[in-house]
Coordinates of C-alpha atoms and ligand atoms in Angstrom, one line a residue:
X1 CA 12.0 -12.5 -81.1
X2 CA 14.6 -9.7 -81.8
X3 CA 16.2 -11.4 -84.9
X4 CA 12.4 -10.3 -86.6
X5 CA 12.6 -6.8 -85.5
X6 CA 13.8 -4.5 -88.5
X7 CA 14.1 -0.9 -86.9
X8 CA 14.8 0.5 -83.6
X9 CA 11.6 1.4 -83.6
X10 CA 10.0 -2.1 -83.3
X11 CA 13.0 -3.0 -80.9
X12 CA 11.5 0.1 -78.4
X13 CA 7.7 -1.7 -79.0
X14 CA 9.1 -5.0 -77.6
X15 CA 10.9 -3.1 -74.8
X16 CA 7.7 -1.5 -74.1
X17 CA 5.9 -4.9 -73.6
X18 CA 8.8 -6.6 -71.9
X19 CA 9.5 -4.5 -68.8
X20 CA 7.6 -2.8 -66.3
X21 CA 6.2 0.5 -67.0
X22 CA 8.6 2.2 -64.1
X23 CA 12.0 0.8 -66.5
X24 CA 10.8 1.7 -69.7
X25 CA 9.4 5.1 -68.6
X26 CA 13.2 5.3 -67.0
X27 CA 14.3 4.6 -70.6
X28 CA 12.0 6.7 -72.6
X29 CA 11.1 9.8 -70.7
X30 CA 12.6 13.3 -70.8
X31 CA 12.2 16.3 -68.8
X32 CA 9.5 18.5 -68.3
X33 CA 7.8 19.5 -71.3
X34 CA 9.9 17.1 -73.7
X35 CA 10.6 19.9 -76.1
X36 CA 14.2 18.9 -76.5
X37 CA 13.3 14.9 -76.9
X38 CA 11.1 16.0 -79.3
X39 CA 13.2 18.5 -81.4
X40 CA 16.3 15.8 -81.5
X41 CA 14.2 13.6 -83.7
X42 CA 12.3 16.2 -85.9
X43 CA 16.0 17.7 -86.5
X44 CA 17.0 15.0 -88.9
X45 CA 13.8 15.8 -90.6
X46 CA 15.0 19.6 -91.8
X47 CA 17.6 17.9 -93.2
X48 CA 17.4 16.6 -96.6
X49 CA 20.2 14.3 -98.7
X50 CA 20.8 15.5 -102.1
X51 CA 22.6 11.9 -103.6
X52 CA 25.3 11.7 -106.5
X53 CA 24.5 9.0 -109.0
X54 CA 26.6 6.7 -111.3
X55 CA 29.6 5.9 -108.7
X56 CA 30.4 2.5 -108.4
X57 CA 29.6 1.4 -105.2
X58 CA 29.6 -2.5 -105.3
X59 CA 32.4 -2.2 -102.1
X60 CA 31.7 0.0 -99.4
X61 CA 33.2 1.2 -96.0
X62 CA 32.2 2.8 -93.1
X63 CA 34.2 2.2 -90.4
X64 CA 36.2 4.9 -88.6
X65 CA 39.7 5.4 -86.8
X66 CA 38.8 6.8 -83.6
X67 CA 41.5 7.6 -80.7
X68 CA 44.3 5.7 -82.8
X69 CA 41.8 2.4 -83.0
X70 CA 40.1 1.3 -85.6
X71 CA 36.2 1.2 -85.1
X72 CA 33.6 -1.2 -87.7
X73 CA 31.2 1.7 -87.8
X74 CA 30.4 5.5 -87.1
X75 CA 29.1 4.9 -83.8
X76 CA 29.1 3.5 -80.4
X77 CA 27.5 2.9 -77.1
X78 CA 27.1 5.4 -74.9
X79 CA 26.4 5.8 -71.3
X80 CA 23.4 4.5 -69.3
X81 CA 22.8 3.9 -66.1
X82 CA 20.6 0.9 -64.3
X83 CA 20.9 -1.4 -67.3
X84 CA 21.0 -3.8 -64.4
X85 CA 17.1 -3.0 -64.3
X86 CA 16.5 -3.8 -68.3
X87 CA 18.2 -7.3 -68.2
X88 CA 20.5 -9.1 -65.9
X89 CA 23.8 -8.0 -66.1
X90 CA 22.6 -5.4 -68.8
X91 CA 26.7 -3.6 -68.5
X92 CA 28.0 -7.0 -69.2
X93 CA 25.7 -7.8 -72.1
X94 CA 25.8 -4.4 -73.8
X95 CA 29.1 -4.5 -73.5
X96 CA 29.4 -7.9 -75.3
X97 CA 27.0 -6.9 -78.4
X98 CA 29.8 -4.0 -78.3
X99 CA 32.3 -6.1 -79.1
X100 CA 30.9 -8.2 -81.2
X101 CA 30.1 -5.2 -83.6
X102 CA 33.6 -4.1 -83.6
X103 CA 32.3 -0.7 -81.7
X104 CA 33.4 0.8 -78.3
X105 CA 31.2 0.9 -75.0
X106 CA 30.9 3.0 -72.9
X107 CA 30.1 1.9 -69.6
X108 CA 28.1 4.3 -67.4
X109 CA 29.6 5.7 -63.3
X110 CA 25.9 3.9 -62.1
X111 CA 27.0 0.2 -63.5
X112 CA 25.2 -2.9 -61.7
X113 CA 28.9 -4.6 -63.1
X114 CA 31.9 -3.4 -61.8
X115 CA 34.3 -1.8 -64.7
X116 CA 36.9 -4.7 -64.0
X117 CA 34.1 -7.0 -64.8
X118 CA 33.0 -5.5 -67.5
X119 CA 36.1 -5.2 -69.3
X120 CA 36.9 -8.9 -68.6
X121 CA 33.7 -10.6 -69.5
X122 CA 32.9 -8.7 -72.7
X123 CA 36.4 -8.4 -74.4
X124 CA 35.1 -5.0 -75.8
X125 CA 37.0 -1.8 -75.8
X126 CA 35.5 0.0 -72.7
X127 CA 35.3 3.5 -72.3
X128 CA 34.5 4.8 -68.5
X129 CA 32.3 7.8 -67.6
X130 CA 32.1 9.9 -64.5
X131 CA 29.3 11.0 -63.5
X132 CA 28.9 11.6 -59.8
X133 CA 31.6 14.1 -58.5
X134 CA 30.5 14.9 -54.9
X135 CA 34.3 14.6 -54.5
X136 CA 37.8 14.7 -56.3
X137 CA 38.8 11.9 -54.7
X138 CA 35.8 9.5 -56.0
X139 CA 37.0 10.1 -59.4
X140 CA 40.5 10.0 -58.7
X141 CA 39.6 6.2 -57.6
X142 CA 37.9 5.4 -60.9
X143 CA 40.4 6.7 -62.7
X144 CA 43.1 4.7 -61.7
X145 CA 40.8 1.5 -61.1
X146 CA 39.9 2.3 -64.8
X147 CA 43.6 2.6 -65.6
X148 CA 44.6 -0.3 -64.3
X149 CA 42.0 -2.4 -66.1
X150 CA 43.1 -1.3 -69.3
X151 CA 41.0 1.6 -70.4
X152 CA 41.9 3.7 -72.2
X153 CA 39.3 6.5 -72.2
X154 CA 38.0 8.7 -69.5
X155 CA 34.5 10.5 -70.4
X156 CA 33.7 13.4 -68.4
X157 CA 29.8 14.1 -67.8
X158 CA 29.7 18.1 -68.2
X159 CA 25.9 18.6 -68.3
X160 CA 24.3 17.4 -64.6
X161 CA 25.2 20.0 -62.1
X162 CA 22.0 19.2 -60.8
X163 CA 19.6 16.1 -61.8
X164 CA 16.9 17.1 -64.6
X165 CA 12.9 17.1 -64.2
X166 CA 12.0 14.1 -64.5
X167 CA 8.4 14.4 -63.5
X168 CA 7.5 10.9 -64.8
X169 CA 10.5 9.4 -62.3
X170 CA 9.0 10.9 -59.2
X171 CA 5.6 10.3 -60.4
X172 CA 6.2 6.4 -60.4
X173 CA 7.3 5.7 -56.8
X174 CA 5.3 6.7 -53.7
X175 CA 8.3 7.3 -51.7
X176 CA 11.7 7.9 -53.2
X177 CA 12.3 4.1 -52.6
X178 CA 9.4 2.8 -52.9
X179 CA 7.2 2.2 -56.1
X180 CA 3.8 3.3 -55.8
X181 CA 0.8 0.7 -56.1
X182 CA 0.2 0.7 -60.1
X183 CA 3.3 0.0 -60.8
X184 CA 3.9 -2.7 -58.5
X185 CA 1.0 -4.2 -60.3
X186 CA 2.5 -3.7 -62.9
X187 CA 5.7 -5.4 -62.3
X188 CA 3.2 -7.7 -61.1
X189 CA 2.4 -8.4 -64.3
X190 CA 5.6 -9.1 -65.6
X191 CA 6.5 -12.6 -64.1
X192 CA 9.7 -13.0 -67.0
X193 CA 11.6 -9.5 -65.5
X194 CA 10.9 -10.3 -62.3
X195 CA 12.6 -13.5 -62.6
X196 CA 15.4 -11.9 -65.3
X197 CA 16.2 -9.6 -62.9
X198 CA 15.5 -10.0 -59.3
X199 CA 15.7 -13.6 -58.8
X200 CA 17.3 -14.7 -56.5
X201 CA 19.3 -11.7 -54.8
X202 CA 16.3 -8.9 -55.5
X203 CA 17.4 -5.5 -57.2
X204 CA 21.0 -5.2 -58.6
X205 CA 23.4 -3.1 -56.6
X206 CA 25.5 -0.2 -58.1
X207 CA 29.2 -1.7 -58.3
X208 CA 31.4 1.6 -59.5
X209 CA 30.3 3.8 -56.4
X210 CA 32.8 3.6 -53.9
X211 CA 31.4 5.0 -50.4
X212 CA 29.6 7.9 -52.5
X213 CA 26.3 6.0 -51.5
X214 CA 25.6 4.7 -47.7
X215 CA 26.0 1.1 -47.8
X216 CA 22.4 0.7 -47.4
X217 CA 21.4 3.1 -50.4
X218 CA 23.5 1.2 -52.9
X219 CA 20.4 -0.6 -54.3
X220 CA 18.8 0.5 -57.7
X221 CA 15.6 0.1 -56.3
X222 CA 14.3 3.8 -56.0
X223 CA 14.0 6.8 -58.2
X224 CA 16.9 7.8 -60.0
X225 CA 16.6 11.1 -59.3
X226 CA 16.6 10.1 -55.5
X227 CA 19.7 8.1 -55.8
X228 CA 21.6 10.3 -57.9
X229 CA 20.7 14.1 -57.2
X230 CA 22.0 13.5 -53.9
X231 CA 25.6 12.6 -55.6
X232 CA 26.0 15.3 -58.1
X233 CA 28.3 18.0 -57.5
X234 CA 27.2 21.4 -58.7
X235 CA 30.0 22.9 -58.1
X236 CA 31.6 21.2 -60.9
X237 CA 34.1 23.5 -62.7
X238 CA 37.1 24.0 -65.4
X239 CA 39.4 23.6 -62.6
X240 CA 37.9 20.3 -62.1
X241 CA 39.0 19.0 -65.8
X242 CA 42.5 20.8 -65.7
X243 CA 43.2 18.6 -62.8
X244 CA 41.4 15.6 -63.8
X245 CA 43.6 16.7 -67.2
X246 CA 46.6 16.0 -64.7
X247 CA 45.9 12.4 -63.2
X248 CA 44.5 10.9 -66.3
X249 CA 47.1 9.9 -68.9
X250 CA 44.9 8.1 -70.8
X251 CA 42.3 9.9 -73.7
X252 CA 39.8 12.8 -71.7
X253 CA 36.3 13.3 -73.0
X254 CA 34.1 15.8 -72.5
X255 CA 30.2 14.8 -72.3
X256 CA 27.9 17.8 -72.4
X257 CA 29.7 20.5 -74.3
X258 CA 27.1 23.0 -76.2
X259 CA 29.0 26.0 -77.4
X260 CA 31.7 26.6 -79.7
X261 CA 33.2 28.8 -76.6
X262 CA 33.8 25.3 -74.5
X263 CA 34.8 23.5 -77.4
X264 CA 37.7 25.6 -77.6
X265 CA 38.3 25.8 -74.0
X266 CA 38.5 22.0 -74.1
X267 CA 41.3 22.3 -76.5
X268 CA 43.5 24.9 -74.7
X269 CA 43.3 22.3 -71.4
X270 CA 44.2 19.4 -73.8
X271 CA 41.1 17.4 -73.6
X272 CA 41.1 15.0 -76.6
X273 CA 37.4 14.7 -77.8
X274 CA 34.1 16.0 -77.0
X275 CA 30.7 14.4 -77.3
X276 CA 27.8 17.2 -77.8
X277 CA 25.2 16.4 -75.7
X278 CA 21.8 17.7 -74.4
X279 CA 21.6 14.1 -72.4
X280 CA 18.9 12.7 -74.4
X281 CA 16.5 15.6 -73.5
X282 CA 16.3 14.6 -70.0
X283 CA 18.9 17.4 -69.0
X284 CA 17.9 21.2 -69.3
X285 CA 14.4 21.1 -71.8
X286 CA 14.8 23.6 -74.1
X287 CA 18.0 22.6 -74.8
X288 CA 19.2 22.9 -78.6
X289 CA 20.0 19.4 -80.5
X290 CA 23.1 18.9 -81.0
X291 CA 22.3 18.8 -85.2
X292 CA 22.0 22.3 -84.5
X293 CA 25.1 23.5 -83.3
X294 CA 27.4 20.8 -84.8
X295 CA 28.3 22.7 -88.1
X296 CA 29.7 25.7 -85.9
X297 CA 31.7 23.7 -83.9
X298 CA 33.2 21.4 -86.5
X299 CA 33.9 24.5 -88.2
X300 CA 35.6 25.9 -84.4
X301 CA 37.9 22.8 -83.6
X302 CA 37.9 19.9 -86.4
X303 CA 41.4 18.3 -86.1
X304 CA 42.2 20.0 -82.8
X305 CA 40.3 17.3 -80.9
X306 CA 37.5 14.8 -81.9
X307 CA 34.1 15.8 -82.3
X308 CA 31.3 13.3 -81.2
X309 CA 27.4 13.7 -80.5
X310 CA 24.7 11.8 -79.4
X311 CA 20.9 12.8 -79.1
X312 CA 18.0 11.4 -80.9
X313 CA 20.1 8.9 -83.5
X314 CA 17.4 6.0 -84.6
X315 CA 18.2 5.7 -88.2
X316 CA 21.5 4.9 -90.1
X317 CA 20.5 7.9 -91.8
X318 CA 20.7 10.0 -88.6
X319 CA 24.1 9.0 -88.1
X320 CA 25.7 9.6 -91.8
X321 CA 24.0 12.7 -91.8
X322 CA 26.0 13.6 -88.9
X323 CA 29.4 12.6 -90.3
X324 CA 28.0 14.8 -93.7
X325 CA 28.3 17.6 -91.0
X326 CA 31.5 16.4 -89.9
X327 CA 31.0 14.4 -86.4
X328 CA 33.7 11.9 -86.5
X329 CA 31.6 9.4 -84.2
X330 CA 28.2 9.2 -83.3
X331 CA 27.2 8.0 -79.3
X332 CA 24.1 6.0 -79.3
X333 CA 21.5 6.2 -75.8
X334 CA 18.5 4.5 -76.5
X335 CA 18.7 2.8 -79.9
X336 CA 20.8 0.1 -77.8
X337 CA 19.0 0.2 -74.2
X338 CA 15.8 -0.4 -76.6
X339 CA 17.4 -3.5 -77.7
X340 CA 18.7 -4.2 -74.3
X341 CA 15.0 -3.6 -72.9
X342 CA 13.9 -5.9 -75.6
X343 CA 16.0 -8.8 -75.3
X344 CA 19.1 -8.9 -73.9
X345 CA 22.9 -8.8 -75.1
X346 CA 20.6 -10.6 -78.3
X347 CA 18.6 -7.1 -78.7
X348 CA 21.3 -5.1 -77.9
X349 CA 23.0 -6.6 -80.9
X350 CA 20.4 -6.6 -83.1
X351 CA 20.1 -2.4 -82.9
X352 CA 23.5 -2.4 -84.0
X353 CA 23.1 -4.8 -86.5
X354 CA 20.0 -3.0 -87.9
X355 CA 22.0 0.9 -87.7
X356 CA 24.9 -1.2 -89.4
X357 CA 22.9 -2.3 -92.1
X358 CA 21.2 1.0 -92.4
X359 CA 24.7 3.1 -92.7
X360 CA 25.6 0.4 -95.6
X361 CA 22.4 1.2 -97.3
X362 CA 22.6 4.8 -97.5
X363 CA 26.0 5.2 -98.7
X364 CA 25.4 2.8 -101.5
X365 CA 22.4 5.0 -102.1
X366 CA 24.1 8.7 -101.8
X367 CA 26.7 7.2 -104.3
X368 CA 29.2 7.5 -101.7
X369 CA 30.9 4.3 -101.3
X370 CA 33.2 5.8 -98.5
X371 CA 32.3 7.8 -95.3
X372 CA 35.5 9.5 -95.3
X373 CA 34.3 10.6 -98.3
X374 CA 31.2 12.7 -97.0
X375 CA 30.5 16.1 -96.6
X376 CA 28.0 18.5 -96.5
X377 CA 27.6 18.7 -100.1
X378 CA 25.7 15.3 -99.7
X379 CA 23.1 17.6 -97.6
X380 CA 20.6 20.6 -97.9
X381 CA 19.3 21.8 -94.7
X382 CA 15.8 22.4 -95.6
X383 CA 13.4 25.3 -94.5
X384 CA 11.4 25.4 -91.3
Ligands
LIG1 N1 24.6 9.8 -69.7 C1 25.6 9.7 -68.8 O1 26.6 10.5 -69.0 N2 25.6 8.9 -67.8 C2 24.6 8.0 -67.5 O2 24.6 7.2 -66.6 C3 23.4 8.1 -68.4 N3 22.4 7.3 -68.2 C4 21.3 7.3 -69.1 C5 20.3 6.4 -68.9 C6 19.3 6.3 -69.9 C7 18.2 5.3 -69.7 C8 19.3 7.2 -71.0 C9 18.2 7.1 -72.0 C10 20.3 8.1 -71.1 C11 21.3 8.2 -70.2 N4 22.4 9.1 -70.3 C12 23.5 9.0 -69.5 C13 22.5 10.0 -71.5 C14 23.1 9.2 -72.7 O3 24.4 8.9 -72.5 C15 22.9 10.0 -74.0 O4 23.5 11.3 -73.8 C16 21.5 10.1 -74.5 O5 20.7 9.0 -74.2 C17 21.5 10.3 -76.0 O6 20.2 10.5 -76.5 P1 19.3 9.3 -77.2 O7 18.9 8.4 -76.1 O8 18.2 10.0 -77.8 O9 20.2 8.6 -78.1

């Protein structure tokens, strides 16, 4: 049961039991070597909290105004694809424990719900990514399908020119569309997905993809990597946000800017908010954290756009040690698809509940009974 779980951590351990090996190593895996999936969780370690004392703190807020709306915490849900593999309708119910936290979602380019859908089902405030680009005219269509549903934000996925090494995707299917024999065991052995999720149509379908796909590729049934590298454009360029800058009236975000150099780049073409981003490790390994480079970019751009990052966040200390640093919002990955994987729209919202909870409980502690209120002085970064 979710409700007993009291960390992310134990939500990921129920995940782990609940669906097949091929979705949870979807979930969990990086690329190659793992160095950068590794390094976004020791970051937090280097970095130590150095509390006041004596404030009263018996009322205490930590929500945030993000975009002109007002958010319940210092995070939301980011984007991830095939949720439609980790519980029926996974966009749908994410969304939902979105809304009922007060928190924005937003909802992946590789949905199994279309965005009208999932803005109309979950009452939350939806964000859309792009993903895919293989051509201008496939995001021109989202964005005004997007726009014309309401949305509000348009997140633009900057770090997938190509599709990252995952060996553990390839490793899991004999054929790109076919799962090898272990794992079918496997699913085998998991009679409560298999009915969850495939009975009685079989494998979800991705709804957001136009005529990117052939018709008879639009299953998520396959490696990811087979199903998506063959989408991506590499060719992907500044020139490509300047214009997508010029059909979008709504809020443009940038998902997958590193350097202080782009930051700023991103401001001269008027985009309104970036989210640092090594993709959860499963991009380029190697890849710094994001904990790493946000100081020198709060210190590039703060107040000329918003400054967002995602990348390893478990802990409600993760996250306020982020807004120390100056992030104005925090993007979560797979604190939520944990609770997702675990149990539903019910697990989904019990990760949030449990970071929630956590953020209270560390300003109390840090004597800072209001996040607007932190900075780096609350911090010392700690020696290697
Ligand atoms: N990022 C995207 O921009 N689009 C996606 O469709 C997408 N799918 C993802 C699917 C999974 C299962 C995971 C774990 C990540 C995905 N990401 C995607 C990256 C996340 O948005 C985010 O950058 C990353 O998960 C953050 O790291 P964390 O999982 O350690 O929190």
């Amino acid at each position: 049961d979710v409700q007993r779980a009291q960390s992310i951590e134990e939500l990921r351990a129920m995940a782990r039991k609940r669906v097949p090996n091929f979705c949870f190593e979807y979930v969990e895996g990086g690329a190659e070597e793992e160095i950068s999936l590794r390094h976004n969780r020791e970051v937090f370690t280097r970095i130590g909290f150095l509390p006041r004392t004596l404030v009263d703190v018996s009322v205490r807020r930590q929500g945030r105004r993000l975009f002109g709306q007002d958010i319940a915490s210092p995070f939301l849900i980011g984007p991830t694809g095939f949720s439609g593999l980790l519980a029926r309708e996974g966009d749908v119910a994410m969304a939902s424990a979105a809304a009922s936290a007060g928190v924005p979602f937003v909802l992946t380019n590789v949905s199994t719900t279309s965005l009208e859908e999932v803005v109309r089902r979950s009452g939350a405030q939806v964000w859309q990514q792009v993903y895919l680009y293989r051509d201008r005219a496939f995001v021109a269509s989202v964005a005004q399908r997007a726009q014309a549903a309401g949305i509000g934000v348009l997140v633009l996925t900057t770090d997938s020119a190509v599709y990252g090494k995952r060996e553990w995707d390839a490793r899991n299917f004999s054929s790109p569309r076919r799962l090898d024999w272990r794992n079918k065991l496997d699913v085998l052995r998991h009679p409560r997905w298999l009915i969850d999720i495939l009975y009685p149509h079989g494998f979800p379908r991705f709804a957001n993809l136009g005529d990117l796909l052939p018709p008879d590729q639009t299953s998520v049934r396959g490696a990811a990597a087979a199903i998506l590298g063959q989408s991506l454009s590499a060719a992907l360029d500044w020139a490509d946000v300047q214009w997508l800058r010029g059909i979008w009236p709504g809020k443009l975000v940038l998902k997958g800017v590193m350097q202080v150099e782009d930051a700023q780049r991103a401001v001269a073409l008027g985009v309104d908010g970036i989210v640092l981003s090594n993709h959860g490790g499963r991009q380029l390994d190697g890849a710094l954290s994001t904990m790493d480079v946000l100081p020198e970019v709060v210190a590039a751009v703060k107040g000329q756009l918003t400054v967002m990052l995602d990348g390893g966040f478990r802990r409600g200390a993760d996250i306020v040690k982020a807004i120390a640093l100056g992030a104005d919002a925090v993007l979560l990955g797979r604190a939520t698809t944990y609770g997702l994987a675990a149990g539903g729209q019910a697990g989904a919202t019990r990760a949030l509940e449990i970071l929630r909870s956590e953020v209270d409980r560390v300003l109390a502690l840090l004597a800072c009974p209001d996040i607007d209120q932190l900075d780096a002085s609350y911090l010392r970064r700690l020696q290697a």
